Amino acid sequence: MLISDVRQRLRALGANPAHESRVLRHWVQNLPLDAGKQPLQSWLPKAVMAELPGLIAELDGLLSLRSEHPGGDGQSARLLLGLNDGQTVETVLLPRDGVCVSSQVGCAVGCAFCMTGVDGLIRQVGSAEIVAQVVLARRKNAQLKKVVFMGMGEPSHNLASVLEAITLLGREGGFAHKQLVFSTVGDERAFAALKEADVKPALALSLHTTDAAKRAELLPRAPRLSPEDLVDAADAYARASGYPIQYQWTLLDGVNDGPEEMDGIVRLLKGRYGLLNMIPFNTAEGLPFRRPDWERARSIAAELSARGVLTKLRDSAGQDVEGGCGQLRAREAKGRPI
Ligand code: SF4
């Protein structure tokens, strides 16, 4: 279901744009009916009010909680959520009041180190299903203040729905725009659309290597933009939006952790408006990569920072649930215990 479908239904009941906003705010922010100076009961058209409980129940019913897996840090948890057609997505409650949402079931990019891409794209997640993940997360954490689009799927391959969700979350959802993070492998259509968007999110760019040929192997169906062009496009967006880019780097033992990559990172990222998030790979059954030693990862991050590229090594808090996107879904699909 799309947010635009919800708006159309409300309009057909006599709602004007202000009514639509209030109804959507009521849903996304879990507000009581009598919140604010004008309680909804006395302000909404009667026909809208009559339909409201059913509509909210329908929106909440877009997802069902199949299983919940708390992280070792006591703050994070990975949720496996069922969609109405029997498909599943993963949503992750992150430490420090964040949530990571999925924008697709499966993914067409097929990154070699990711379980989500193994079966390709199965279906798009509608904008209302994306927002429903945030609503569910907010019911578990009323302090929620950040939404990252880094779960299953490549947001630029479901661009209209992701931007619709971002617009709603930024306008009616109570989120600061810079706390909405659009994560992409890099796509010209996404760069162009974000530049024009009313609600401009922060941007995370999955770089993973500075070598174009290696990137084509690791991210086989990502658009063929060179690492240099990707960083140029991301940097231009950062300067236009005012939010630094988060360059994402899944650290794979013996693959992208050598001295030539470190030189490449310094060449590409020094002086850019952004920071490098280095995330040691979480070993996953069936994937041919190893997690590098933590101390080694720490010294790589320290070296890069000393050479002028602000590098953050993601600490272990929540990493057991943050890493390995797609593993719960894969295990459930194979009938394994999760
Ligand atoms: Fe898709 Fe992201 Fe997985 Fe790559 S890492 S296959 S873009 S979900």
XYZ file of N, CA and C in Angstrom, residues 49-211:
489
model
N -13.863 10.736 10.313
C -13.788 10.267 11.712
C -14.364 8.857 11.832
N -15.438 8.619 11.114
C -16.083 7.296 11.207
C -15.158 6.202 10.675
N -14.373 6.558 9.660
C -13.490 5.548 9.037
C -12.139 5.429 9.737
N -11.823 6.409 10.590
C -10.462 6.492 11.135
C -10.002 5.226 11.871
N -10.802 4.700 12.815
C -10.292 3.505 13.533
C -9.990 2.347 12.580
N -10.863 2.152 11.597
C -10.648 1.064 10.635
C -9.402 1.303 9.793
N -9.203 2.558 9.406
C -8.029 2.887 8.580
C -6.734 2.657 9.367
N -6.714 3.110 10.604
C -5.494 2.937 11.427
C -5.237 1.441 11.645
N -6.307 0.692 11.894
C -6.136 -0.756 12.093
C -5.578 -1.399 10.820
N -6.058 -0.914 9.685
C -5.577 -1.468 8.403
C -4.088 -1.148 8.199
N -3.706 0.091 8.521
C -2.298 0.484 8.359
C -1.411 -0.302 9.323
N -1.861 -0.422 10.562
C -1.078 -1.211 11.534
C -1.000 -2.672 11.109
N -2.061 -3.132 10.447
C -2.122 -4.540 10.035
C -1.280 -4.847 8.794
N -0.601 -3.832 8.247
C 0.269 -4.095 7.090
C 1.432 -4.996 7.472
N 1.767 -5.012 8.770
C 2.906 -5.800 9.260
C 2.485 -6.633 10.457
N 3.104 -7.798 10.592
C 2.921 -8.553 11.831
C 4.299 -8.993 12.315
N 4.483 -9.002 13.616
C 5.778 -9.364 14.182
C 5.903 -10.886 14.185
N 6.852 -11.400 13.371
C 7.041 -12.867 13.323
C 7.996 -13.326 14.407
N 9.070 -12.566 14.625
C 9.995 -12.920 15.708
C 10.867 -11.711 16.032
N 11.391 -11.707 17.249
C 12.200 -10.573 17.719
C 13.469 -11.137 18.351
N 14.617 -10.566 17.976
C 15.900 -11.118 18.416
C 16.727 -10.010 19.047
N 16.715 -9.930 20.374
C 17.445 -8.847 21.039
C 18.944 -8.954 20.805
N 19.614 -7.813 20.696
C 21.067 -7.795 20.578
C 21.701 -7.910 21.952
N 23.001 -8.158 21.968
C 23.695 -8.352 23.234
C 23.858 -7.068 24.038
N 23.590 -5.899 23.406
C 23.829 -4.628 24.095
C 22.628 -4.155 24.906
N 21.509 -4.885 24.837
C 20.334 -4.504 25.615
C 19.526 -3.377 25.002
N 19.981 -2.799 23.898
C 19.235 -1.689 23.286
C 18.721 -2.034 21.896
N 19.402 -2.932 21.219
C 19.057 -3.188 19.829
C 18.307 -4.517 19.702
N 17.607 -4.658 18.597
C 16.902 -5.919 18.341
C 16.618 -6.013 16.855
N 16.693 -7.222 16.347
C 16.326 -7.444 14.946
C 14.934 -8.060 14.922
N 14.041 -7.460 14.134
C 12.669 -7.936 14.052
C 12.443 -8.571 12.687
N 11.821 -9.730 12.671
C 11.375 -10.307 11.402
C 9.887 -10.027 11.307
N 9.502 -9.299 10.242
C 8.119 -8.847 10.113
C 7.457 -9.507 8.909
N 6.219 -9.937 9.113
C 5.460 -10.528 8.015
C 4.658 -9.457 7.292
N 4.623 -9.518 5.963
C 3.779 -8.634 5.164
C 2.504 -9.421 4.813
N 1.508 -8.722 4.305
C 0.203 -9.381 4.115
C 0.194 -10.480 3.061
N 1.169 -10.477 2.158
C 1.192 -11.542 1.141
C 2.080 -12.712 1.567
N 2.501 -12.715 2.835
C 3.307 -13.835 3.318
C 4.805 -13.599 3.208
N 5.218 -12.537 2.512
C 6.652 -12.212 2.447
C 7.112 -11.655 3.793
N 8.409 -11.579 3.966
C 8.932 -11.035 5.220
C 10.025 -9.995 4.942
N 10.170 -9.070 5.879
C 11.288 -8.115 5.849
C 11.898 -8.043 7.241
N 13.110 -7.532 7.299
C 13.764 -7.342 8.589
C 13.843 -5.847 8.903
N 13.576 -5.537 10.159
C 13.673 -4.163 10.657
C 14.529 -4.242 11.911
N 15.435 -3.289 12.079
C 16.347 -3.381 13.217
C 16.204 -2.151 14.118
N 15.941 -2.410 15.391
C 15.964 -1.326 16.378
C 17.423 -1.098 16.730
N 17.893 0.119 16.540
C 19.316 0.412 16.720
C 19.565 1.082 18.066
N 20.783 0.956 18.564
C 21.117 1.712 19.775
C 20.970 3.209 19.496
N 20.812 3.981 20.517
C 20.689 5.439 20.423
C 19.468 5.851 19.592
N 18.341 5.135 19.842
C 17.026 5.571 19.358
C 16.905 5.657 17.831
N 17.430 4.657 17.163
C 17.299 4.610 15.708
C 16.569 3.350 15.276
N 16.117 3.382 14.032
C 15.561 2.161 13.446
C 16.060 2.060 12.007
N 16.351 0.839 11.600
C 16.793 0.579 10.231
C 15.662 -0.160 9.528
N 15.170 0.408 8.421
C 14.001 -0.170 7.756
C 14.379 -0.792 6.412
N 13.537 -1.701 5.954
C 13.729 -2.354 4.655
C 12.844 -1.696 3.613
N 13.384 -1.538 2.408
C 12.612 -0.902 1.336
C 12.243 -1.881 0.222
N 12.799 -3.095 0.266
C 12.448 -4.106 -0.734
C 12.484 -5.484 -0.065
N 11.730 -6.423 -0.634
C 11.902 -7.826 -0.237
C 12.921 -8.380 -1.216
N 14.103 -8.774 -0.696
C 15.192 -9.145 -1.589
C 15.846 -7.904 -2.151
N 16.733 -8.094 -3.107
C 17.443 -6.942 -3.679
C 18.108 -7.389 -4.975
N 18.053 -6.494 -5.977
C 18.604 -6.849 -7.281
C 20.101 -6.596 -7.392
N 20.681 -5.871 -6.435
C 22.097 -5.496 -6.588
C 23.004 -6.718 -6.420
N 22.602 -7.608 -5.520
C 23.350 -8.866 -5.386
C 24.750 -8.711 -4.833
N 24.940 -7.862 -3.828
C 26.277 -7.706 -3.242
C 26.770 -9.072 -2.761
N 28.038 -9.340 -3.029
C 28.581 -10.679 -2.781
C 28.644 -11.015 -1.295
N 28.568 -9.991 -0.438
C 28.703 -10.225 1.007
C 27.370 -10.082 1.734
N 26.239 -10.141 0.997
C 24.938 -9.857 1.611
C 23.933 -10.958 1.306
N 23.291 -11.466 2.355
C 22.300 -12.527 2.173
C 21.041 -12.031 1.457
N 20.727 -10.746 1.628
C 19.486 -10.228 1.034
C 19.492 -10.373 -0.483
N 20.671 -10.174 -1.076
C 20.734 -10.171 -2.534
C 20.752 -11.562 -3.156
N 20.859 -12.602 -2.340
C 21.078 -13.947 -2.887
C 19.966 -14.366 -3.856
N 18.708 -14.089 -3.511
C 17.595 -14.512 -4.379
C 17.101 -13.407 -5.302
N 17.842 -12.309 -5.415
C 17.402 -11.213 -6.278
C 16.228 -10.462 -5.657
N 15.607 -9.621 -6.484
C 14.469 -8.825 -5.998
C 13.204 -9.671 -6.023
N 12.478 -9.676 -4.913
C 11.214 -10.421 -4.861
C 10.035 -9.475 -5.023
N 10.032 -8.400 -4.260
C 9.031 -7.366 -4.511
C 9.394 -6.066 -3.809
N 8.739 -5.005 -4.277
C 8.953 -3.703 -3.637
C 8.175 -3.654 -2.322
N 8.656 -2.867 -1.390
C 7.901 -2.600 -0.167
C 7.226 -1.241 -0.364
N 5.897 -1.207 -0.229
C 5.161 0.043 -0.463
C 5.487 1.093 0.592
N 5.237 2.352 0.230
C 5.609 3.440 1.156
C 4.896 3.297 2.509
N 3.631 2.833 2.498
C 2.925 2.683 3.782
C 3.534 1.529 4.591
N 4.016 0.492 3.896
C 4.680 -0.609 4.614
C 6.028 -0.149 5.193
N 6.690 0.754 4.495
C 7.952 1.302 5.033
C 7.654 2.104 6.297
N 6.651 2.992 6.196
C 6.334 3.833 7.360
C 5.810 2.962 8.509
N 5.076 1.900 8.181
C 4.553 1.009 9.236
C 5.701 0.406 10.058
N 6.864 0.188 9.432
C 8.020 -0.316 10.196
C 8.457 0.715 11.242
N 8.375 1.990 10.855
C 8.759 3.061 11.790
C 7.733 3.162 12.925
N 6.453 3.044 12.559
C 5.392 3.121 13.576
C 5.571 2.000 14.593
N 5.855 0.814 14.086
C 6.051 -0.335 14.981
C 7.267 -0.100 15.895
N 8.330 0.423 15.308
C 9.537 0.708 16.104
C 9.249 1.762 17.160
N 8.431 2.742 16.800
C 8.117 3.815 17.754
C 7.281 3.290 18.918
N 6.465 2.280 18.640
C 5.685 1.694 19.745
C 6.621 0.980 20.719
N 7.762 0.521 20.202
C 8.722 -0.152 21.089
C 9.677 0.835 21.732
N 9.869 1.981 21.085
C 10.765 3.010 21.619
C 10.171 4.385 21.312
N 9.512 4.958 22.306
C 8.823 6.236 22.108
C 9.809 7.377 21.837
N 11.102 7.156 22.132
C 12.110 8.215 21.925
C 12.706 8.181 20.516
N 12.176 7.342 19.663
C 12.776 7.146 18.336
C 13.057 8.480 17.643
N 14.293 8.661 17.156
C 14.572 9.947 16.501
C 15.341 9.819 15.193
N 15.669 8.583 14.793
C 16.447 8.451 13.561
C 15.939 7.251 12.754
N 15.815 7.422 11.441
C 15.389 6.325 10.569
C 16.427 6.166 9.467
N 17.041 5.003 9.380
C 18.018 4.769 8.317
C 17.458 3.734 7.344
N 17.605 4.033 6.071
C 17.103 3.129 5.015
C 18.259 2.232 4.580
N 18.656 1.352 5.490
C 19.815 0.486 5.247
C 19.470 -0.975 5.417
N 18.179 -1.280 5.499
C 17.793 -2.675 5.673
C 17.786 -3.391 4.340
N 16.886 -4.338 4.190
C 16.843 -5.100 2.942
C 16.453 -4.189 1.785
N 17.166 -4.343 0.668
C 16.812 -3.598 -0.531
C 17.708 -2.406 -0.792
N 17.653 -1.951 -2.035
C 18.396 -0.763 -2.455
C 17.361 0.359 -2.644
N 17.360 1.357 -1.764
C 16.334 2.401 -1.825
C 16.187 3.068 -3.196
N 17.269 3.203 -3.952
C 17.112 3.888 -5.242
C 16.391 3.005 -6.263
N 16.226 1.715 -5.962
C 15.444 0.847 -6.841
C 13.961 0.839 -6.461
N 13.614 1.572 -5.437
C 12.205 1.736 -5.060
C 12.020 3.200 -4.687
N 12.517 4.033 -5.594
C 12.730 5.442 -5.282
C 11.448 6.189 -4.920
N 10.378 5.973 -5.706
C 9.156 6.746 -5.453
C 8.610 6.435 -4.062
N 8.580 5.165 -3.704
C 8.034 4.803 -2.388
C 8.924 5.292 -1.250
N 10.234 5.158 -1.429
C 11.145 5.594 -0.364
C 11.036 7.107 -0.172
N 10.976 7.850 -1.275
C 10.868 9.310 -1.132
C 9.522 9.709 -0.541
N 8.470 8.957 -0.883
C 7.155 9.249 -0.294
C 7.204 9.027 1.219
N 7.849 7.925 1.624
C 7.981 7.642 3.061
C 8.822 8.715 3.746
N 9.922 9.111 3.114
C 10.801 10.134 3.711
C 10.049 11.459 3.852
N 9.284 11.815 2.832
C 8.527 13.071 2.886
C 7.548 13.039 4.058
N 6.839 11.922 4.212
C 5.882 11.821 5.314
C 6.588 11.874 6.674
N 7.689 11.132 6.783
C 8.395 11.090 8.073
C 8.979 12.464 8.421
N 9.432 13.182 7.401
C 10.018 14.512 7.633
C 8.979 15.585 7.885
N 7.775 15.416 7.283
C 6.750 16.458 7.456
C 5.834 16.162 8.637
N 5.308 14.943 8.650
C 4.313 14.623 9.694
C 4.838 13.675 10.762
N 6.028 13.112 10.525
C 6.502 12.059 11.423
C 7.261 12.548 12.627
N 7.596 13.856 12.649
C 8.310 14.378 13.812
C 9.806 14.106 13.770
N 10.357 13.768 12.604
C 11.801 13.502 12.507
C 12.511 14.693 11.874
N 13.660 15.065 12.441
C 14.499 16.070 11.792
C 14.990 15.475 10.468
N 15.067 16.302 9.438
C 15.408 15.768 8.113
C 16.770 15.085 8.103
N 17.716 15.630 8.853
C 19.049 15.011 8.841
C 19.071 13.688 9.600
N 17.982 13.380 10.314
C 17.899 12.096 11.025
C 17.244 11.018 10.160
N 16.954 11.374 8.903
C 16.462 10.383 7.939
C 17.647 10.098 7.013
N 18.046 8.860 6.891
C 19.280 8.561 6.150
C 18.982 7.627 4.982
N 19.150 8.163 3.776
C 18.943 7.403 2.539
C 20.265 6.721 2.215
N 20.239 5.405 2.141
C 21.479 4.664 1.913
C 21.442 4.035 0.527
N 22.510 4.212 -0.224
C 22.490 3.723 -1.605
C 23.865 3.220 -2.039
N 23.839 2.336 -3.047
C 25.105 1.934 -3.658
C 25.549 3.000 -4.670
N 24.660 3.968 -4.930
C 24.990 5.057 -5.847
C 24.240 4.894 -7.145
N 23.394 5.870 -7.462
C 22.537 5.761 -8.630
C 22.221 7.187 -9.089
N 22.450 7.457 -10.367
C 22.267 8.836 -10.840
C 20.836 9.337 -10.628
N 19.850 8.410 -10.811
C 18.441 8.836 -10.629
C 18.204 9.260 -9.188
N 18.821 8.548 -8.263
C 18.625 8.890 -6.849
C 19.286 10.236 -6.535
N 20.513 10.443 -7.036
C 21.181 11.728 -6.777
C 20.334 12.882 -7.321
N 19.780 12.685 -8.528
C 18.976 13.755 -9.140
C 17.703 13.995 -8.335
N 17.036 12.918 -7.916
C 15.761 13.074 -7.200
C 15.977 13.681 -5.812
N 17.038 13.275 -5.132
C 17.272 13.800 -3.781
C 17.540 15.302 -3.817
N 18.236 15.725 -4.880
C 18.561 17.147 -5.011
C 17.290 17.999 -5.063
N 16.234 17.416 -5.662
C 14.983 18.163 -5.838
C 13.982 17.908 -4.717
N 14.266 16.961 -3.828
C 13.249 16.540 -2.856
C 12.919 17.654 -1.862
N 11.636 17.724 -1.436
C 11.216 18.712 -0.426
C 11.881 18.407 0.912
N 11.832 17.136 1.289
C 12.501 16.709 2.515
C 13.809 16.046 2.089
N 14.915 16.723 2.384
C 16.215 16.195 1.953
C 16.829 15.387 3.089
N 16.967 14.079 2.887
C 17.564 13.266 3.941
C 19.086 13.376 3.901
N 19.723 12.863 4.947
C 21.168 12.666 4.885
C 21.424 11.476 3.958
N 22.660 11.368 3.479
C 22.971 10.325 2.503
C 24.104 9.434 3.006
N 23.888 8.119 2.869
C 24.963 7.155 3.128
C 25.283 6.487 1.792
N 26.556 6.437 1.436
C 26.960 5.835 0.167
C 27.798 4.586 0.443
N 27.318 3.453 -0.059
C 28.045 2.196 0.149
C 29.182 2.124 -0.860
N 30.387 2.363 -0.396
C 31.535 2.427 -1.299
C 32.248 1.070 -1.346
N 32.690 0.576 -0.232
C 33.275 -0.761 -0.028
C 34.634 -0.990 -0.685
N 34.938 -0.305 -1.754
C 36.262 -0.397 -2.374
C 36.471 0.858 -3.227
N 37.746 1.191 -3.465
C 38.048 2.337 -4.330
C 38.478 1.861 -5.725
N 38.405 0.552 -5.939
C 38.841 -0.036 -7.204
C 37.599 -0.402 -8.030
